[in-house]
Structure formats: structure tokens, C-alpha cells
CSV table of N, CA and C in Angstrom, one decimal:
chain,number,residue,atom,x,y,z
A,779,MET,N,70.2,-66.0,78.3
A,779,MET,CA,69.2,-66.8,77.5
A,779,MET,C,67.9,-66.1,77.7
A,780,LYS,N,67.6,-66.1,78.9
A,780,LYS,CA,66.2,-65.7,79.1
A,780,LYS,C,66.1,-64.6,78.6
A,781,LYS,N,66.6,-63.5,78.7
A,781,LYS,CA,66.6,-62.1,77.9
A,781,LYS,C,66.2,-61.9,76.5
A,782,THR,N,66.8,-63.5,75.9
A,782,THR,CA,66.6,-63.5,74.2
A,782,THR,C,65.6,-63.6,74.2
A,783,ILE,N,65.0,-65.1,74.9
A,783,ILE,CA,63.8,-65.3,74.4
A,783,ILE,C,62.5,-64.0,74.5
A,784,ILE,N,62.9,-63.3,75.8
A,784,ILE,CA,61.9,-62.4,75.9
A,784,ILE,C,61.8,-61.5,75.1
A,785,ALA,N,63.2,-61.4,74.7
A,785,ALA,CA,63.0,-60.1,73.3
A,785,ALA,C,62.6,-60.9,72.0
A,786,LEU,N,62.7,-61.8,71.8
A,786,LEU,CA,62.1,-62.5,70.9
A,786,LEU,C,60.7,-62.6,70.8
A,787,GLY,N,59.8,-62.8,72.1
A,787,GLY,CA,58.3,-62.9,72.2
A,787,GLY,C,57.8,-61.4,71.8
A,788,GLN,N,58.7,-60.4,72.5
A,788,GLN,CA,58.5,-59.3,72.4
A,788,GLN,C,58.2,-58.5,70.8
A,789,TRP,N,59.4,-58.9,70.0
A,789,TRP,CA,59.3,-59.0,68.5
A,789,TRP,C,58.2,-59.4,68.1
A,790,GLY,N,58.3,-60.8,68.3
A,790,GLY,CA,57.0,-61.7,67.7
A,790,GLY,C,55.7,-60.8,68.0
A,791,GLN,N,55.6,-60.2,69.1
A,791,GLN,CA,53.9,-59.6,69.5
A,791,GLN,C,54.1,-58.1,68.2
A,792,LYS,N,55.3,-57.8,68.3
A,792,LYS,CA,55.6,-56.2,67.5
A,792,LYS,C,54.7,-56.7,65.8
A,793,HIS,N,55.5,-57.6,65.4
A,793,HIS,CA,55.4,-57.9,64.2
A,793,HIS,C,54.7,-59.3,63.6
A,794,TRP,N,53.4,-59.6,64.4
A,794,TRP,CA,52.6,-60.6,64.1
A,794,TRP,C,52.1,-60.9,62.7
A,795,LEU,N,51.8,-59.6,62.4
A,795,LEU,CA,51.4,-59.7,60.9
A,795,LEU,C,52.3,-59.9,59.9
A,796,GLN,N,53.4,-59.5,60.2
A,796,GLN,CA,54.6,-60.3,59.2
A,796,GLN,C,54.8,-61.3,59.0
A,797,LEU,N,54.8,-61.9,60.7
A,797,LEU,CA,55.0,-63.4,60.6
A,797,LEU,C,53.9,-64.3,60.1
A,798,ILE,N,52.6,-63.7,59.9
A,798,ILE,CA,51.7,-64.5,59.5
A,798,ILE,C,51.6,-64.8,58.1
A,799,VAL,N,52.4,-63.4,57.5
A,799,VAL,CA,52.5,-63.5,56.0
A,799,VAL,C,53.4,-64.3,55.6
A,800,ILE,N,54.7,-64.4,56.4
A,800,ILE,CA,55.8,-65.3,55.8
A,800,ILE,C,55.8,-66.9,56.1
A,801,MET,N,54.6,-67.2,57.4
A,801,MET,CA,53.8,-68.7,57.5
A,801,MET,C,53.5,-69.1,56.3
A,802,SER,N,52.2,-68.1,55.7
A,802,SER,CA,51.3,-68.4,54.8
A,802,SER,C,52.2,-68.5,53.5
A,803,ILE,N,53.3,-67.7,53.4
A,803,ILE,CA,54.2,-67.9,52.0
A,803,ILE,C,54.9,-69.2,51.9
A,804,VAL,N,55.3,-69.8,53.3
A,804,VAL,CA,56.1,-70.8,53.1
A,804,VAL,C,55.0,-72.2,52.6
A,805,MET,N,54.0,-72.0,53.8
A,805,MET,CA,52.7,-73.1,53.9
A,805,MET,C,52.5,-73.1,52.1
A,806,MET,N,52.3,-72.2,51.4
A,806,MET,CA,52.2,-72.4,50.1
A,806,MET,C,53.1,-72.9,48.9
A,807,ILE,N,54.5,-72.5,49.5
A,807,ILE,CA,55.4,-73.0,49.1
A,807,ILE,C,55.4,-74.7,48.9
A,808,PHE,N,55.6,-75.0,50.0
A,808,PHE,CA,55.1,-76.3,50.5
A,808,PHE,C,54.0,-76.9,49.9
A,809,LEU,N,52.9,-76.6,50.1
A,809,LEU,CA,51.6,-77.1,48.9
A,809,LEU,C,52.0,-77.0,47.4
A,810,PHE,N,52.4,-76.3,47.4
A,810,PHE,CA,53.2,-76.2,45.7
A,810,PHE,C,54.3,-77.1,45.3
A,811,LEU,N,54.9,-77.9,46.3
A,811,LEU,CA,55.8,-78.8,46.3
A,811,LEU,C,55.3,-79.9,46.2
A,812,VAL,N,54.2,-80.1,47.4
A,812,VAL,CA,53.4,-81.3,47.0
A,812,VAL,C,52.8,-81.7,46.1
A,813,LEU,N,52.1,-80.4,45.5
A,813,LEU,CA,50.8,-80.9,44.4
A,813,LEU,C,51.7,-81.0,43.0
A,814,PHE,N,52.8,-80.1,42.9
A,814,PHE,CA,53.7,-80.7,41.5
A,814,PHE,C,54.4,-81.8,41.8
A,815,SER,N,54.6,-82.4,42.7
A,815,SER,CA,55.2,-84.2,43.0
A,815,SER,C,53.9,-84.9,42.7
A,816,TRP,N,53.0,-84.8,43.0
A,816,TRP,CA,51.4,-85.6,42.6
A,816,TRP,C,51.2,-85.2,41.3
A,817,LEU,N,51.5,-84.3,40.5
A,817,LEU,CA,51.3,-84.1,39.3
A,817,LEU,C,52.6,-85.0,38.5
A,818,PHE,N,53.9,-84.8,38.8
A,818,PHE,CA,54.8,-85.9,38.2
A,818,PHE,C,54.3,-86.7,38.4
A,819,GLY,N,54.1,-87.4,39.6
A,819,GLY,CA,53.9,-88.8,39.7
A,819,GLY,C,53.1,-89.4,38.9
A,820,TYR,N,52.0,-88.3,38.9
A,820,TYR,CA,50.6,-89.0,37.8
A,820,TYR,C,50.9,-89.1,36.8
A,821,TRP,N,51.8,-87.9,36.2
A,821,TRP,CA,52.3,-88.4,34.6
A,821,TRP,C,53.4,-89.3,34.5
A,822,SER,N,54.0,-89.3,35.4
A,822,SER,CA,55.0,-90.7,35.6
A,822,SER,C,54.4,-92.3,35.4
A,823,ASN,N,53.3,-92.3,36.2
A,823,ASN,CA,52.5,-93.6,35.6
A,823,ASN,C,52.0,-93.7,34.9
A,824,ALA,N,51.4,-92.7,34.0
A,824,ALA,CA,50.5,-92.9,32.9
A,824,ALA,C,51.9,-93.1,31.9
A,825,LEU,N,52.6,-92.3,31.5
A,825,LEU,CA,53.5,-92.4,30.6
A,825,LEU,C,55.0,-93.2,30.8
A,826,HIS,N,55.4,-93.8,31.9
A,826,HIS,CA,56.3,-94.8,32.3
A,826,HIS,C,56.0,-95.8,33.3
A,827,GLY,N,54.8,-95.7,33.6
A,827,GLY,CA,54.5,-97.2,34.6
A,827,GLY,C,55.6,-97.3,35.5
A,828,THR,N,55.9,-96.0,36.0
A,828,THR,CA,56.7,-96.3,37.4
A,828,THR,C,56.1,-96.8,39.1
A,829,HIS,N,54.8,-96.8,38.9
A,829,HIS,CA,54.2,-97.3,40.4
A,829,HIS,C,54.0,-96.4,41.3
A,830,PHE,N,54.0,-95.0,41.3
A,830,PHE,CA,54.2,-93.6,42.1
A,830,PHE,C,52.9,-94.0,42.6
A,831,GLU,N,53.2,-94.0,44.0
A,831,GLU,CA,51.7,-94.3,45.1
A,831,GLU,C,51.4,-92.9,44.9
A,832,LEU,N,50.3,-92.5,44.5
A,832,LEU,CA,49.6,-91.2,44.6
A,832,LEU,C,49.1,-90.6,45.6
A,833,MET,N,48.5,-92.0,46.8
A,833,MET,CA,48.2,-91.6,48.1
A,833,MET,C,48.9,-90.8,48.9
A,834,SER,N,50.4,-91.2,48.4
A,834,SER,CA,50.8,-90.5,49.5
A,834,SER,C,51.0,-88.9,49.6
A,835,CYS,N,50.8,-88.3,48.1
A,835,CYS,CA,50.5,-87.2,48.0
A,835,CYS,C,49.5,-86.8,48.0
A,836,TRP,N,48.5,-87.1,48.6
A,836,TRP,CA,47.2,-86.8,48.8
A,836,TRP,C,47.3,-86.8,50.7
A,837,SER,N,48.0,-87.5,51.3
A,837,SER,CA,48.2,-87.1,52.6
A,837,SER,C,49.2,-85.9,52.8
A,838,GLY,N,50.0,-85.3,51.9
A,838,GLY,CA,51.0,-84.4,52.3
A,838,GLY,C,49.9,-83.0,51.8
A,839,VAL,N,49.0,-83.8,51.1
A,839,VAL,CA,48.4,-82.3,50.3
A,839,VAL,C,47.3,-82.0,51.8
A,840,THR,N,47.0,-83.1,52.3
A,840,THR,CA,45.9,-82.9,53.8
A,840,THR,C,46.5,-82.2,54.7
A,841,ALA,N,48.1,-82.9,54.9
A,841,ALA,CA,48.7,-82.0,56.0
A,841,ALA,C,49.3,-80.5,55.5
A,842,VAL,N,49.5,-80.4,54.1
A,842,VAL,CA,49.4,-78.7,54.3
A,842,VAL,C,48.5,-78.3,54.3
A,843,GLY,N,47.4,-78.2,53.5
A,843,GLY,CA,46.0,-77.9,54.0
A,843,GLY,C,45.7,-77.6,55.5
A,844,GLY,N,45.8,-78.6,56.6
A,844,GLY,CA,45.7,-78.4,57.8
A,844,GLY,C,46.6,-77.3,58.3
A,845,GLY,N,47.9,-77.5,57.8
A,845,GLY,CA,48.9,-76.2,58.5
A,845,GLY,C,48.3,-74.7,58.1
A,846,ILE,N,47.9,-74.8,56.8
A,846,ILE,CA,47.1,-73.3,56.2
A,846,ILE,C,45.6,-72.8,57.0
A,847,ALA,N,45.0,-74.0,57.0
A,847,ALA,CA,43.9,-73.7,58.1
A,847,ALA,C,44.5,-73.3,59.5
A,848,THR,N,45.6,-73.6,60.0
A,848,THR,CA,45.9,-73.1,61.2
A,848,THR,C,46.3,-71.7,61.4
A,849,ILE,N,47.0,-71.5,60.2
A,849,ILE,CA,47.9,-70.3,59.8
A,849,ILE,C,46.6,-69.4,59.6
A,850,VAL,N,45.6,-69.3,58.9
A,850,VAL,CA,44.5,-68.5,58.7
A,850,VAL,C,43.5,-68.5,60.1
A,851,GLY,N,43.4,-69.5,61.0
A,851,GLY,CA,43.0,-69.4,61.8
A,851,GLY,C,43.8,-68.3,63.0
A,852,LEU,N,44.9,-68.5,63.2
A,852,LEU,CA,45.9,-67.5,64.0
A,852,LEU,C,45.7,-66.1,63.3
A,853,ALA,N,45.7,-66.2,62.0
A,853,ALA,CA,45.5,-64.7,61.6
A,853,ALA,C,44.2,-64.0,61.8
A,854,LYS,N,43.0,-64.7,61.7
A,854,LYS,CA,42.0,-64.2,61.7
A,854,LYS,C,41.4,-63.6,63.3
A,855,ALA,N,42.1,-64.8,64.6
A,855,ALA,CA,42.3,-64.4,66.0
A,855,ALA,C,42.8,-62.9,66.3
A,856,ALA,N,43.9,-62.9,65.4
A,856,ALA,CA,45.0,-62.1,66.1
A,856,ALA,C,44.2,-60.4,64.9
A,857,TRP,N,43.9,-60.6,64.0
A,857,TRP,CA,42.9,-59.6,63.3
A,857,TRP,C,41.9,-59.4,64.0
A,858,THR,N,40.9,-59.9,64.3
A,858,THR,CA,39.5,-59.6,65.2
A,858,THR,C,40.1,-58.9,66.5
A,859,LYS,N,41.2,-59.4,67.0
A,859,LYS,CA,41.7,-58.8,68.6
A,859,LYS,C,42.1,-57.3,68.0
A,860,TYR,N,43.2,-56.8,66.8
A,860,TYR,CA,43.4,-55.9,66.4
A,860,TYR,C,42.4,-54.9,65.8
A,861,GLY,N,41.0,-55.3,65.5
A,861,GLY,CA,40.1,-55.0,65.1
A,861,GLY,C,39.0,-54.3,66.4
A,862,TYR,N,39.1,-54.9,67.4
A,862,TYR,CA,38.2,-54.8,68.6
A,862,TYR,C,38.9,-53.8,69.4
A,863,ASP,N,40.4,-53.6,69.2
A,863,ASP,CA,41.4,-52.9,70.0
A,863,ASP,C,41.2,-51.3,69.4
A,864,SER,N,40.9,-51.5,67.9
A,864,SER,CA,41.1,-50.3,67.3
A,864,SER,C,39.4,-49.9,67.4
A,865,ARG,N,38.9,-50.5,67.3
A,865,ARG,CA,37.7,-50.0,67.5
A,865,ARG,C,37.1,-49.4,68.9
A,866,PHE,N,37.2,-50.1,69.9
A,866,PHE,CA,36.7,-49.7,71.1
A,866,PHE,C,38.0,-49.0,72.2
A,867,ASN,N,39.2,-49.0,71.8
A,867,ASN,CA,40.0,-48.3,72.7
A,867,ASN,C,40.9,-47.3,72.1
A,868,SER,N,40.2,-46.7,71.1
A,868,SER,CA,41.2,-45.2,70.5
A,868,SER,C,40.1,-44.9,70.1
A,869,ALA,N,40.4,-43.2,69.5
A,869,ALA,CA,39.5,-42.5,69.2
A,869,ALA,C,39.1,-42.5,67.7
A,870,ARG,N,37.8,-41.9,67.3
A,870,ARG,CA,37.9,-42.3,66.2
A,870,ARG,C,38.6,-41.6,64.9
A,871,TYR,N,38.7,-42.8,63.8
A,871,TYR,CA,39.8,-42.2,62.7
A,871,TYR,C,41.5,-41.7,63.4
A,872,MET,N,41.7,-42.1,64.1
A,872,MET,CA,42.8,-42.5,64.8
A,872,MET,C,43.6,-43.7,64.9
A,873,PRO,N,44.5,-43.8,64.6
A,873,PRO,CA,45.4,-45.0,64.7
A,873,PRO,C,45.4,-45.4,66.1
A,874,PRO,N,45.4,-46.9,66.7
A,874,PRO,CA,46.1,-47.2,68.0
A,874,PRO,C,47.0,-47.1,68.5
A,875,VAL,N,46.9,-46.5,69.6
A,875,VAL,CA,48.7,-45.9,70.1
A,875,VAL,C,49.1,-47.4,70.9
A,876,PRO,N,50.5,-47.7,70.8
A,876,PRO,CA,50.7,-49.0,71.0
A,876,PRO,C,50.9,-49.1,72.1
A,877,GLN,N,50.5,-50.2,73.1
A,877,GLN,CA,50.9,-50.3,74.6
A,877,GLN,C,52.3,-50.5,74.7
A,878,GLN,N,52.4,-49.7,75.8
A,878,GLN,CA,53.9,-50.4,76.6
A,878,GLN,C,53.7,-51.3,77.2
A,879,ASN,N,54.9,-52.2,77.6
A,879,ASN,CA,54.8,-53.7,77.9
A,879,ASN,C,54.9,-52.8,79.5
A,880,SER,N,54.2,-53.5,80.5
A,880,SER,CA,54.6,-53.4,81.8
A,880,SER,C,55.4,-53.9,82.4
A,881,PRO,N,56.5,-53.7,83.2
A,881,PRO,CA,57.5,-54.6,84.1
A,881,PRO,C,56.7,-55.9,84.8
A,882,THR,N,57.5,-56.7,84.6
A,882,THR,CA,56.9,-58.4,85.3
A,882,THR,C,57.8,-58.4,86.4
A,883,GLY,N,57.2,-59.4,87.2
A,883,GLY,CA,58.1,-59.7,88.6
A,883,GLY,C,59.6,-60.0,88.0
A,884,ALA,N,59.8,-60.8,87.2
A,884,ALA,CA,60.8,-61.5,86.9
A,884,ALA,C,62.1,-60.0,86.4
A,885,ASP,N,61.3,-59.2,85.8
A,885,ASP,CA,62.6,-57.7,85.5
A,885,ASP,C,62.7,-57.2,86.8
A,886,ASN,N,61.7,-56.8,87.5
A,886,ASN,CA,62.1,-56.1,89.0
A,886,ASN,C,63.0,-56.9,89.9
A,887,LYS,N,63.0,-58.3,89.8
A,887,LYS,CA,63.9,-59.2,90.5
A,887,LYS,C,65.6,-58.9,90.0
A,888,GLU,N,65.4,-59.1,88.8
A,888,GLU,CA,67.0,-58.6,88.0
A,888,GLU,C,67.2,-57.2,88.0
A,889,LYS,N,66.5,-56.0,88.4
A,889,LYS,CA,67.0,-54.8,88.8
A,889,LYS,C,67.1,-54.6,90.3
A,890,LYS,N,66.5,-55.6,90.9
A,890,LYS,CA,67.0,-55.8,92.2
A,890,LYS,C,68.4,-56.2,92.9
A,891,GLY,N,68.9,-57.0,91.6
A,891,GLY,CA,69.8,-58.1,91.8
A,891,GLY,C,69.6,-59.3,92.6
A,892,VAL,N,68.3,-60.0,92.6
A,892,VAL,CA,68.2,-60.9,93.3
A,892,VAL,C,68.4,-62.2,92.6
């Protein structure tokens, strides 16, 4: 189980940009669904008098907006790190060389059979 979690973490580090794009798309879908339900409730109140609570949709919009802001913050932090690494740790006009993961103490114990 431990090796699976470590492998998942390494995969996440390698594919961070794709993960952020996927999370952004999912949050936009949630935002669309909440706004669609708000629009449906608004028209349902006007046309059929259903007494749909519009304030519940505003709380949903606020929650989804907070999630999107969090994802954007993560993306900006990761992109800034990538930019600094590219600018200061690689030759000019050359793509950055991926850094090899150094073995940890846990990896050394597993190799020794401890």
C-alpha cells in the first residue's frame, strides 16, 4: 500500500498541470450545474410559483467559486515554481531537465530488508 501511495504521489508530481486542468474542468461543470439550477428555480418561481429557495443556489455558487479560487491559487504557485526553475536552473532556450528523485530513508530500509 505504501509503494502505491508513493507511486501515486510521484505520478502527481510529474503530471501536475494535467491534474489542475482536470480539476478546473470539474469545478466549472459544478458551477454550471449550480447556475443552471438557480436559473431553473428563478423561472420556476416566476412561472409556477414553486417557492424555490434562491439563496441556496447563491451559497452553492459561493462554494464552487471558492473551490475555483483554490485551484487557481495552486496553479499559480506551481506555474511560478516552474517559471523560476526554468529561468534560473537551466541553460537559456533549453527546456529544463527533469530532476531525478533521490532515494529516501524508507527506500534504503526496504532494499536492506529492514
